[in-house]
Amino acid sequence: MSWRVAVSLETLLHQIDARFPERSKLSDGGIGDAAHQTRDSDHNPWYGPGIVTARDFTHDPAHGLDIQEVADQLLDSRDPRIKYVIANRRIATRNDWQWGPYDGANPHEKHFHLSVVADPLCDDPQNWELPVLGEPPDGGGVVPTTDFVTWGTGVNVRAEPRLDAPVVTVLPGPTQVRVQCQTRGDTVSTAGHANDAWSFVPLLGGYVSNIFIDHPAAWLPGVGEC
Ligand SMILES: [Zn+2]
C-alpha cells in the first residue's frame, strides 16, 4: 500500500529540523509501527488516498526541543489544522484547546504527538506560527488572515465561479476555508441577499459563492482579486 504523511506535518518537521538541527529523532515517527497498526491510530494511512495524519517529535530539551513548550504553543496557535496534541500524559483537542488527562499505554514523555484533521486542510503547506520556531522570514509583520467560515448546509464548491460549472465538492455544514483570491461570477441569491463574488479556495479545488461566506461584506476585505 502506498502512503504518505500529510503535507502540513511535513512542513512542521522541516521547520523543527531547521530550527533545532542537532535534535534527537529517536522517538520521531510518522507511519505507524507494528504496535500502532494493530490499533485505530492516526499513524495509519487511513484517510483519503493513504494519508497519515499524525507525527511524533522527540523530546530533546538539551538541543532546544522541549515537547511541553512546543505542544503548549501549538494549542495557543489555534491552528485550524490541529486535531489533537498529546504530551506528558495529557491530551488536548481542537474542541476546547485545554489539557486533560491522557491514560494511553504510552505516556508521551519522550515525544509529543500531533494529529491533524482528516480533511483537505491536513495538506495545507503553510508554515506553522509558533514563537519557538522563530520569527517569520519577513521580520514578523502581521500576517493577513484569509481564513473565513462558511454557513449553511450542502454548499457547493464549483470548478468555476459559475452556477453551471461542475461541483467539485459539497460542504455539509459550516467549514473553515482559506481564501486565496476572489472574483466576479454568476449572481447567487439566497435568504434575501444576492452576491456575484466568488472565493477561490485552493484546498477545496474550486470556488464558493461569497454569499455562503460568513462575513457581512459581499466583497471580502483583505482578499485580492483572482
Ligand atoms: Zn504518536
Coordinates of N, CA and C and ligand atoms in Angstrom, one line a residue:
M1 N 0.8 -1.2 0.0 CA 0.0 0.0 0.0 C 0.9 1.2 0.0
S2 N 0.6 2.2 -0.9 CA 1.4 3.4 -0.9 C 0.7 4.4 0.1
W3 N 1.6 5.2 0.7 CA 1.1 6.1 1.7 C 2.0 7.3 1.8
R4 N 1.6 8.3 2.4 CA 2.4 9.5 2.7 C 1.9 10.2 3.9
V5 N 2.8 11.0 4.5 CA 2.4 11.8 5.6 C 1.7 13.1 5.2
A6 N 0.7 13.6 5.9 CA 0.0 14.8 5.5 C 1.0 16.0 5.3
V7 N 0.8 16.8 4.3 CA 1.8 17.8 4.0 C 2.0 18.8 5.1
S8 N 1.0 19.1 5.9 CA 1.2 20.1 7.0 C 2.2 19.5 8.0
L9 N 2.2 18.2 8.2 CA 3.1 17.6 9.2 C 4.5 17.6 8.7
E10 N 4.6 17.5 7.3 CA 6.0 17.6 6.7 C 6.5 19.0 6.9
T11 N 5.6 20.0 6.7 CA 6.0 21.4 6.9 C 6.6 21.6 8.3
L12 N 5.8 21.1 9.3 CA 6.3 21.2 10.7 C 7.6 20.5 10.9
L13 N 7.8 19.3 10.4 CA 9.0 18.6 10.5 C 10.2 19.4 9.9
H14 N 10.0 20.0 8.8 CA 11.1 20.8 8.2 C 11.4 22.0 9.0
Q15 N 10.3 22.7 9.6 CA 10.6 23.8 10.4 C 11.3 23.5 11.7
I16 N 10.9 22.4 12.3 CA 11.6 21.9 13.5 C 13.0 21.5 13.3
D17 N 13.2 20.8 12.2 CA 14.6 20.4 11.8 C 15.5 21.6 11.5
A18 N 14.9 22.6 10.9 CA 15.7 23.8 10.6 C 16.0 24.6 11.8
R19 N 15.1 24.6 12.8 CA 15.3 25.4 14.0 C 16.2 24.6 15.0
F20 N 16.1 23.3 15.0 CA 16.9 22.5 16.0 C 17.7 21.5 15.3
P21 N 18.7 21.9 14.5 CA 19.4 20.9 13.6 C 20.1 19.8 14.4
E22 N 20.4 20.0 15.7 CA 21.1 19.0 16.4 C 20.2 18.0 17.2
R23 N 18.9 18.2 17.0 CA 17.9 17.5 17.9 C 18.0 16.0 17.6
S24 N 17.6 15.2 18.7 CA 17.5 13.8 18.5 C 16.2 13.5 17.8
K25 N 16.2 12.4 17.0 CA 15.0 11.9 16.3 C 14.6 10.5 16.8
L26 N 15.1 10.2 17.9 CA 14.9 8.8 18.4 C 13.5 8.4 18.5
S27 N 12.6 9.3 19.0 CA 11.2 8.9 19.1 C 10.3 9.6 18.1
D28 N 11.0 10.1 17.0 CA 10.2 10.6 15.9 C 9.4 9.5 15.2
G29 N 8.3 9.9 14.6 CA 7.6 8.9 13.8 C 6.5 9.5 13.0
G30 N 6.2 8.8 11.9 CA 5.1 9.3 11.0 C 4.2 8.1 10.8
I31 N 4.6 7.1 10.0 CA 3.8 5.9 9.7 C 3.9 5.0 11.0
G32 N 2.8 4.3 11.2 CA 2.7 3.5 12.4 C 3.6 2.3 12.4
D33 N 4.1 2.0 13.6 CA 5.0 0.8 13.7 C 4.0 -0.4 13.9
A34 N 4.6 -1.6 14.1 CA 3.7 -2.7 14.2 C 2.7 -2.6 15.3
A35 N 3.1 -2.0 16.4 CA 2.1 -1.8 17.5 C 1.0 -0.9 17.2
H36 N 1.3 0.2 16.4 CA 0.3 1.1 16.0 C -0.7 0.5 15.1
Q37 N -0.2 -0.4 14.2 CA -1.1 -0.9 13.1 C -2.1 -1.8 13.7
T38 N -2.0 -2.3 14.9 CA -3.0 -3.2 15.4 C -4.1 -2.3 16.1
R39 N -3.9 -1.0 16.1 CA -4.8 -0.2 16.8 C -5.4 0.8 15.7
D40 N -6.5 1.5 16.2 CA -7.0 2.6 15.4 C -6.1 3.8 15.7
S41 N -5.3 4.2 14.8 CA -4.3 5.2 15.0 C -4.2 6.2 13.8
D42 N -4.0 7.4 14.1 CA -3.8 8.4 13.1 C -2.4 8.2 12.4
H43 N -1.6 7.3 13.0 CA -0.3 7.0 12.3 C -0.5 6.0 11.2
N44 N -1.7 5.4 11.1 CA -2.0 4.5 9.9 C -2.6 5.4 8.8
P45 N -2.3 5.0 7.6 CA -2.7 5.8 6.4 C -4.2 5.6 6.1
W46 N -5.0 5.9 7.0 CA -6.5 5.6 6.9 C -7.3 6.7 6.2
Y47 N -6.7 7.9 6.1 CA -7.5 9.0 5.5 C -7.2 9.2 4.0
G48 N -8.3 9.3 3.2 CA -8.1 9.6 1.8 C -7.2 8.5 1.1
P49 N -6.4 9.0 0.2 CA -5.6 8.1 -0.6 C -4.3 7.7 0.2
G50 N -4.4 7.1 1.4 CA -3.3 6.6 2.1 C -2.5 7.8 2.8
I51 N -3.2 8.6 3.5 CA -2.5 9.8 4.1 C -2.5 9.5 5.6
V52 N -1.2 9.6 6.2 CA -1.0 9.5 7.6 C -1.2 10.9 8.2
T53 N -2.1 11.0 9.2 CA -2.4 12.4 9.7 C -1.8 12.6 11.1
A54 N -0.7 11.9 11.4 CA -0.1 12.1 12.8 C 1.4 12.1 12.6
R55 N 2.1 12.8 13.5 CA 3.5 12.7 13.6 C 4.0 12.8 15.1
D56 N 5.1 12.1 15.4 CA 5.7 12.3 16.7 C 7.0 13.0 16.6
F57 N 7.3 13.9 17.6 CA 8.5 14.6 17.6 C 9.2 14.4 19.0
T58 N 10.5 14.1 18.9 CA 11.2 13.6 20.1 C 11.5 14.8 21.1
H59 N 11.4 14.4 22.4 CA 11.8 15.4 23.4 C 13.3 15.4 23.5
D60 N 13.8 16.6 23.3 CA 15.3 16.8 23.4 C 15.6 18.2 23.8
P61 N 15.3 18.5 25.1 CA 15.5 19.9 25.5 C 17.0 20.4 25.5
A62 N 17.9 19.4 25.6 CA 19.3 19.8 25.5 C 19.6 20.4 24.2
H63 N 18.9 20.1 23.2 CA 19.1 20.6 21.8 C 17.9 21.5 21.4
G64 N 17.2 22.0 22.4 CA 16.2 23.1 22.1 C 14.8 22.6 22.0
L65 N 14.5 21.3 21.8 CA 13.1 20.9 21.6 C 12.5 20.4 22.9
D66 N 11.8 21.2 23.6 CA 11.0 20.8 24.8 C 9.6 20.6 24.4
I67 N 9.2 19.3 24.5 CA 7.9 18.9 23.9 C 6.7 19.7 24.6
Q68 N 6.9 20.0 25.9 CA 5.8 20.7 26.5 C 5.7 22.2 25.9
E69 N 6.8 22.8 25.7 CA 6.8 24.1 25.2 C 6.2 24.1 23.8
V70 N 6.6 23.2 22.9 CA 6.1 23.2 21.5 C 4.6 22.8 21.6
A71 N 4.2 21.9 22.4 CA 2.8 21.4 22.5 C 1.9 22.6 23.0
D72 N 2.4 23.3 24.0 CA 1.6 24.5 24.5 C 1.4 25.5 23.4
Q73 N 2.5 25.7 22.7 CA 2.4 26.8 21.6 C 1.5 26.3 20.5
L74 N 1.5 25.1 20.2 CA 0.6 24.6 19.2 C -0.9 24.9 19.6
L75 N -1.2 24.6 20.9 CA -2.5 24.9 21.4 C -2.8 26.4 21.3
D76 N -1.9 27.2 21.7 CA -2.0 28.6 21.7 C -2.3 29.2 20.3
S77 N -1.7 28.5 19.3 CA -1.8 29.0 17.9 C -3.2 28.8 17.4
R78 N -4.0 27.9 18.0 CA -5.3 27.6 17.5 C -5.3 27.3 16.0
D79 N -4.2 26.7 15.5 CA -4.1 26.4 14.1 C -5.2 25.5 13.7
P80 N -6.0 25.8 12.6 CA -7.2 25.0 12.3 C -6.8 23.6 11.8
R81 N -5.5 23.4 11.5 CA -5.1 22.1 11.1 C -5.0 21.0 12.2
I82 N -5.0 21.5 13.4 CA -4.8 20.6 14.6 C -6.0 19.9 14.9
K83 N -5.9 18.5 15.1 CA -7.0 17.7 15.6 C -6.8 17.5 17.1
Y84 N -5.6 17.0 17.5 CA -5.3 16.9 18.9 C -3.8 16.8 19.1
V85 N -3.4 17.1 20.4 CA -1.9 17.0 20.7 C -1.9 16.2 22.0
I86 N -0.8 15.3 22.1 CA -0.6 14.6 23.3 C 0.9 14.8 23.8
A87 N 1.0 15.1 25.1 CA 2.4 15.3 25.6 C 2.3 15.1 27.1
N88 N 3.3 14.4 27.7 CA 3.4 14.3 29.1 C 2.1 13.9 29.8
R89 N 1.6 12.8 29.4 CA 0.4 12.2 30.0 C -0.9 13.1 29.9
R90 N -0.9 14.0 29.0 CA -2.1 14.9 28.8 C -2.4 15.0 27.3
I91 N -3.7 15.2 27.0 CA -4.2 15.4 25.7 C -5.0 16.6 25.6
A92 N -4.9 17.3 24.5 CA -5.8 18.5 24.2 C -6.3 18.4 22.8
T93 N -7.6 18.7 22.6 CA -8.2 18.6 21.3 C -8.6 20.0 20.8
R94 N -9.0 20.1 19.6 CA -9.5 21.3 19.0 C -10.8 21.7 19.5
N95 N -11.5 20.8 20.3 CA -12.8 21.1 20.8 C -12.7 22.3 21.8
D96 N -11.7 22.2 22.7 CA -11.6 23.3 23.7 C -10.2 23.8 23.9
W97 N -9.2 23.1 23.3 CA -7.8 23.5 23.4 C -7.3 23.5 24.8
Q98 N -7.9 22.7 25.7 CA -7.5 22.6 27.1 C -6.8 21.2 27.3
W99 N -5.8 21.2 28.2 CA -5.2 19.9 28.5 C -6.1 19.1 29.5
G100 N -6.1 17.8 29.2 CA -6.8 16.9 30.1 C -6.0 15.6 30.2
P101 N -6.3 14.8 31.2 CA -5.5 13.6 31.4 C -5.5 12.6 30.2
Y102 N -4.4 12.0 29.9 CA -4.3 11.0 28.9 C -3.8 9.7 29.5
D103 N -4.6 8.7 29.4 CA -4.2 7.4 30.1 C -3.9 6.3 29.1
G104 N -3.4 6.7 27.9 CA -3.0 5.7 26.9 C -1.7 4.9 27.4
A105 N -1.4 3.8 26.8 CA -0.3 3.0 27.2 C 1.0 3.7 27.2
N106 N 1.2 4.6 26.2 CA 2.4 5.4 26.1 C 2.2 6.7 26.7
P107 N 3.0 7.1 27.7 CA 2.7 8.4 28.4 C 3.1 9.6 27.6
H108 N 3.8 9.4 26.5 CA 4.2 10.5 25.6 C 5.1 11.5 26.4
E109 N 6.1 10.9 27.1 CA 7.1 11.8 27.8 C 8.4 11.9 27.0
K110 N 8.6 11.0 26.0 CA 9.8 11.0 25.2 C 9.5 11.7 23.8
H111 N 8.2 11.9 23.5 CA 7.9 12.6 22.3 C 6.5 13.2 22.5
F112 N 6.2 14.2 21.7 CA 4.8 14.7 21.7 C 4.2 14.2 20.3
H113 N 2.9 14.1 20.4 CA 2.1 13.6 19.2 C 1.2 14.7 18.7
L114 N 1.2 14.9 17.4 CA 0.3 15.8 16.8 C -0.5 15.1 15.7
S115 N -1.8 15.2 15.9 CA -2.7 14.7 14.8 C -3.3 15.9 14.2
V116 N -3.4 15.8 12.8 CA -4.1 16.9 12.1 C -5.4 16.4 11.6
V117 N -6.3 17.3 11.2 CA -7.6 17.0 10.8 C -7.6 16.1 9.5
A118 N -8.6 15.2 9.5 CA -8.8 14.4 8.3 C -9.7 15.0 7.3
D119 N -9.2 16.1 6.8 CA -9.9 16.8 5.6 C -8.8 17.5 4.8
P120 N -9.1 18.2 3.7 CA -8.1 18.7 2.9 C -7.1 19.7 3.6
L121 N -7.6 20.3 4.7 CA -6.7 21.2 5.4 C -5.4 20.5 5.9
C122 N -5.4 19.2 6.0 CA -4.2 18.5 6.5 C -3.1 18.6 5.5
D123 N -3.4 18.9 4.3 CA -2.3 19.1 3.3 C -2.0 20.6 3.0
D124 N -2.5 21.5 3.9 CA -2.1 22.9 3.8 C -0.6 23.0 4.1
P125 N 0.2 23.5 3.2 CA 1.6 23.6 3.4 C 2.1 24.8 4.1
Q126 N 1.2 25.7 4.6 CA 1.7 26.9 5.2 C 2.5 26.6 6.4
N127 N 3.5 27.5 6.7 CA 4.3 27.4 7.9 C 3.5 27.5 9.1
W128 N 3.9 26.7 10.2 CA 3.3 26.8 11.5 C 3.8 28.0 12.2
E129 N 3.0 28.8 12.8 CA 3.5 30.0 13.5 C 3.5 29.8 15.0
L130 N 4.7 29.3 15.4 CA 5.0 29.1 16.9 C 6.2 30.0 17.3
P131 N 6.1 30.7 18.4 CA 7.2 31.5 18.8 C 8.5 30.7 18.9
V132 N 8.4 29.5 19.3 CA 9.7 28.7 19.5 C 10.4 28.4 18.2
L133 N 9.6 28.5 17.1 CA 10.2 28.3 15.8 C 10.8 29.5 15.2
G134 N 10.7 30.6 15.9 CA 11.4 31.9 15.4 C 10.5 32.7 14.6
E135 N 11.0 33.9 14.3 CA 10.2 34.9 13.6 C 10.0 34.4 12.1
P136 N 8.9 34.8 11.5 CA 8.8 34.5 10.1 C 9.9 35.3 9.3
P137 N 10.3 34.8 8.1 CA 11.4 35.4 7.4 C 11.2 36.9 7.1
D138 N 10.0 37.3 6.9 CA 9.8 38.7 6.6 C 10.0 39.7 7.7
G139 N 10.4 39.2 8.9 CA 10.6 40.0 10.0 C 9.4 40.2 11.0
G140 N 8.4 39.5 10.7 CA 7.3 39.4 11.7 C 6.2 40.4 11.6
G141 N 5.9 40.9 10.5 CA 4.7 41.8 10.4 C 3.5 40.9 10.6
V142 N 2.3 41.6 10.7 CA 1.1 40.9 11.0 C 0.7 40.2 9.6
V143 N 0.6 38.9 9.7 CA 0.2 38.1 8.5 C -1.3 38.3 8.3
P144 N -1.7 38.8 7.2 CA -3.1 39.0 6.9 C -3.8 37.6 6.9
T145 N -4.9 37.5 7.6 CA -5.6 36.3 7.6 C -6.6 36.2 6.5
T146 N -6.7 35.1 5.8 CA -7.7 35.0 4.8 C -8.5 33.8 5.1
D147 N -8.6 33.4 6.4 CA -9.5 32.3 6.8 C -10.9 32.9 7.1
F148 N -11.8 32.2 6.5 CA -13.2 32.6 6.7 C -14.0 31.3 7.0
V149 N -15.2 31.4 7.5 CA -16.1 30.3 7.7 C -17.3 30.4 6.9
T150 N -17.7 29.3 6.3 CA -18.9 29.3 5.5 C -20.1 29.0 6.5
W151 N -21.3 29.3 5.9 CA -22.5 29.0 6.7 C -23.4 28.2 5.8
G152 N -24.4 27.6 6.4 CA -25.4 26.8 5.6 C -25.0 25.4 5.4
T153 N -25.9 24.6 4.9 CA -25.6 23.2 4.6 C -25.6 22.9 3.2
G154 N -24.9 21.9 2.7 CA -24.9 21.5 1.4 C -24.4 22.5 0.4
V155 N -23.4 23.3 0.8 CA -22.9 24.4 0.0 C -22.0 23.8 -1.1
N156 N -22.3 24.1 -2.4 CA -21.5 23.6 -3.5 C -20.2 24.4 -3.7
V157 N -19.1 23.6 -3.9 CA -17.9 24.2 -4.4 C -17.7 23.9 -5.8
R158 N -17.6 24.9 -6.7 CA -17.6 24.7 -8.1 C -16.3 24.9 -8.8
A159 N -16.0 24.2 -9.9 CA -14.8 24.4 -10.6 C -14.5 25.8 -11.2
E160 N -15.6 26.5 -11.5 CA -15.5 27.9 -12.0 C -16.6 28.7 -11.2
P161 N -16.4 30.0 -11.2 CA -17.4 30.8 -10.4 C -18.7 31.0 -11.2
R162 N -19.3 29.9 -11.7 CA -20.5 29.9 -12.4 C -21.4 28.8 -11.9
L163 N -22.7 29.1 -12.0 CA -23.7 28.1 -11.5 C -23.8 26.8 -12.3
D164 N -23.3 26.9 -13.6 CA -23.4 25.7 -14.4 C -22.0 25.0 -14.4
A165 N -21.1 25.4 -13.6 CA -19.8 24.8 -13.5 C -19.9 23.5 -12.7
P166 N -19.1 22.5 -13.0 CA -19.2 21.2 -12.2 C -19.0 21.5 -10.7
V167 N -19.7 20.7 -9.9 CA -19.5 20.7 -8.4 C -18.3 19.8 -8.1
V168 N -17.2 20.4 -7.5 CA -16.1 19.6 -7.1 C -16.2 19.0 -5.7
T169 N -16.9 19.7 -4.8 CA -17.2 19.1 -3.5 C -18.3 19.8 -2.9
V170 N -18.9 19.3 -1.9 CA -20.0 19.9 -1.2 C -19.7 20.0 0.3
L171 N -19.9 21.2 0.9 CA -19.6 21.4 2.3 C -20.9 21.1 3.1
P172 N -20.8 20.0 3.9 CA -22.0 19.6 4.6 C -22.5 20.6 5.6
G173 N -21.6 21.4 6.2 CA -22.0 22.4 7.2 C -21.0 23.5 7.2
P174 N -21.0 24.4 8.2 CA -20.0 25.4 8.3 C -18.6 24.9 8.3
T175 N -17.8 25.5 7.5 CA -16.5 25.0 7.2 C -15.5 26.1 7.2
Q176 N -14.3 25.9 7.8 CA -13.3 27.0 7.7 C -12.6 26.8 6.3
V177 N -12.5 28.0 5.7 CA -11.9 28.0 4.3 C -10.8 29.0 4.3
R178 N -9.7 28.7 3.6 CA -8.6 29.7 3.4 C -8.7 30.2 2.0
V179 N -9.1 31.4 1.9 CA -9.4 32.0 0.6 C -8.1 32.6 -0.1
Q180 N -7.9 32.2 -1.3 CA -6.7 32.7 -2.0 C -7.0 34.0 -2.7
C181 N -8.1 34.1 -3.3 CA -8.5 35.3 -4.1 C -10.0 35.2 -4.4
Q182 N -10.5 36.3 -4.8 CA -12.0 36.4 -5.2 C -12.2 37.0 -6.5
T183 N -13.3 36.7 -7.1 CA -13.6 37.2 -8.5 C -15.1 37.3 -8.7
R184 N -15.5 38.0 -9.8 CA -16.9 38.1 -10.1 C -17.3 37.0 -11.0
G185 N -18.6 36.5 -10.7 CA -19.1 35.4 -11.5 C -20.6 35.5 -11.5
D186 N -21.3 34.3 -11.5 CA -22.7 34.3 -11.5 C -23.3 34.9 -10.2
T187 N -24.4 35.6 -10.3 CA -25.0 36.1 -9.1 C -25.8 34.9 -8.4
V188 N -25.5 34.8 -7.1 CA -26.2 33.8 -6.3 C -27.1 34.5 -5.4
S189 N -28.4 34.1 -5.2 CA -29.3 34.7 -4.3 C -29.8 33.7 -3.3
T190 N -29.8 34.1 -2.1 CA -30.4 33.2 -1.0 C -30.7 34.1 0.2
A191 N -31.7 33.7 0.9 CA -32.1 34.4 2.1 C -32.2 35.9 1.9
G192 N -32.7 36.3 0.8 CA -33.0 37.7 0.5 C -31.7 38.5 0.1
H193 N -30.6 37.9 -0.1 CA -29.4 38.6 -0.5 C -29.0 38.1 -1.9
A194 N -28.2 38.9 -2.6 CA -27.7 38.5 -3.9 C -26.2 38.9 -3.9
N195 N -25.4 38.1 -4.5 CA -23.9 38.4 -4.5 C -23.3 37.7 -5.7
D196 N -22.5 38.5 -6.4 CA -21.8 37.9 -7.6 C -20.4 37.6 -7.4
A197 N -19.9 37.8 -6.1 CA -18.5 37.5 -5.8 C -18.3 36.0 -5.4
W198 N -17.2 35.4 -5.8 CA -16.9 34.1 -5.5 C -15.5 34.0 -5.0
S199 N -15.3 33.2 -4.0 CA -13.9 33.0 -3.4 C -13.3 31.7 -3.9
F200 N -12.0 31.8 -4.3 CA -11.3 30.6 -4.7 C -10.6 30.0 -3.5
V201 N -10.8 28.8 -3.2 CA -10.2 28.0 -2.1 C -9.4 26.9 -2.7
P202 N -8.1 27.1 -2.8 CA -7.2 26.1 -3.4 C -7.4 24.7 -2.8
L203 N -7.5 24.7 -1.4 CA -7.5 23.3 -0.8 C -8.8 22.6 -1.1
L204 N -9.8 23.3 -1.6 CA -11.1 22.6 -2.0 C -11.1 22.4 -3.5
G205 N -10.2 23.1 -4.1 CA -10.1 22.9 -5.6 C -11.2 23.6 -6.4
G206 N -11.7 24.7 -5.8 CA -12.8 25.4 -6.5 C -13.2 26.7 -5.9
Y207 N -14.4 27.1 -6.3 CA -15.0 28.4 -5.9 C -16.2 28.2 -5.1
V208 N -16.3 29.1 -4.0 CA -17.5 29.1 -3.2 C -18.1 30.5 -3.4
S209 N -19.4 30.6 -3.6 CA -20.1 31.9 -3.7 C -19.9 32.6 -2.4
N210 N -19.5 33.9 -2.5 CA -19.3 34.7 -1.2 C -20.6 34.8 -0.4
I211 N -21.7 34.5 -1.0 CA -22.9 34.6 -0.2 C -22.9 33.6 0.9
F212 N -22.1 32.5 0.7 CA -22.1 31.5 1.8 C -20.9 31.7 2.7
I213 N -20.1 32.8 2.5 CA -19.0 33.1 3.4 C -19.6 33.9 4.6
D214 N -19.4 33.5 5.8 CA -20.0 34.2 6.9 C -19.2 35.5 7.2
H215 N -19.5 36.5 6.4 CA -18.9 37.8 6.6 C -19.9 38.9 6.1
P216 N -20.0 40.0 6.8 CA -21.0 41.0 6.4 C -20.7 41.6 5.0
A217 N -19.5 41.6 4.6 CA -19.2 42.3 3.3 C -19.4 41.3 2.1
A218 N -19.9 41.8 1.0 CA -20.1 41.0 -0.1 C -18.8 40.7 -0.8
W219 N -17.9 41.7 -0.8 CA -16.5 41.5 -1.3 C -15.6 41.5 -0.1
L220 N -14.9 40.4 0.1 CA -14.2 40.2 1.3 C -13.0 41.1 1.5
P221 N -12.9 41.7 2.6 CA -11.8 42.6 2.9 C -10.4 41.8 3.0
G222 N -9.4 42.4 2.5 CA -8.1 41.8 2.6 C -7.8 40.6 1.7
V223 N -8.7 40.3 0.8 CA -8.5 39.3 -0.2 C -8.4 39.9 -1.6
G224 N -7.4 39.5 -2.3 CA -7.1 40.1 -3.6 C -8.1 39.5 -4.7
E225 N -8.0 40.1 -5.8 CA -8.9 39.7 -6.9 C -8.1 38.6 -7.7
C226 N -8.8 37.6 -8.2 CA -8.1 36.5 -8.9 C -7.8 37.0 -10.3
Ligands
ZN1 ZN 2.1 9.3 18.0

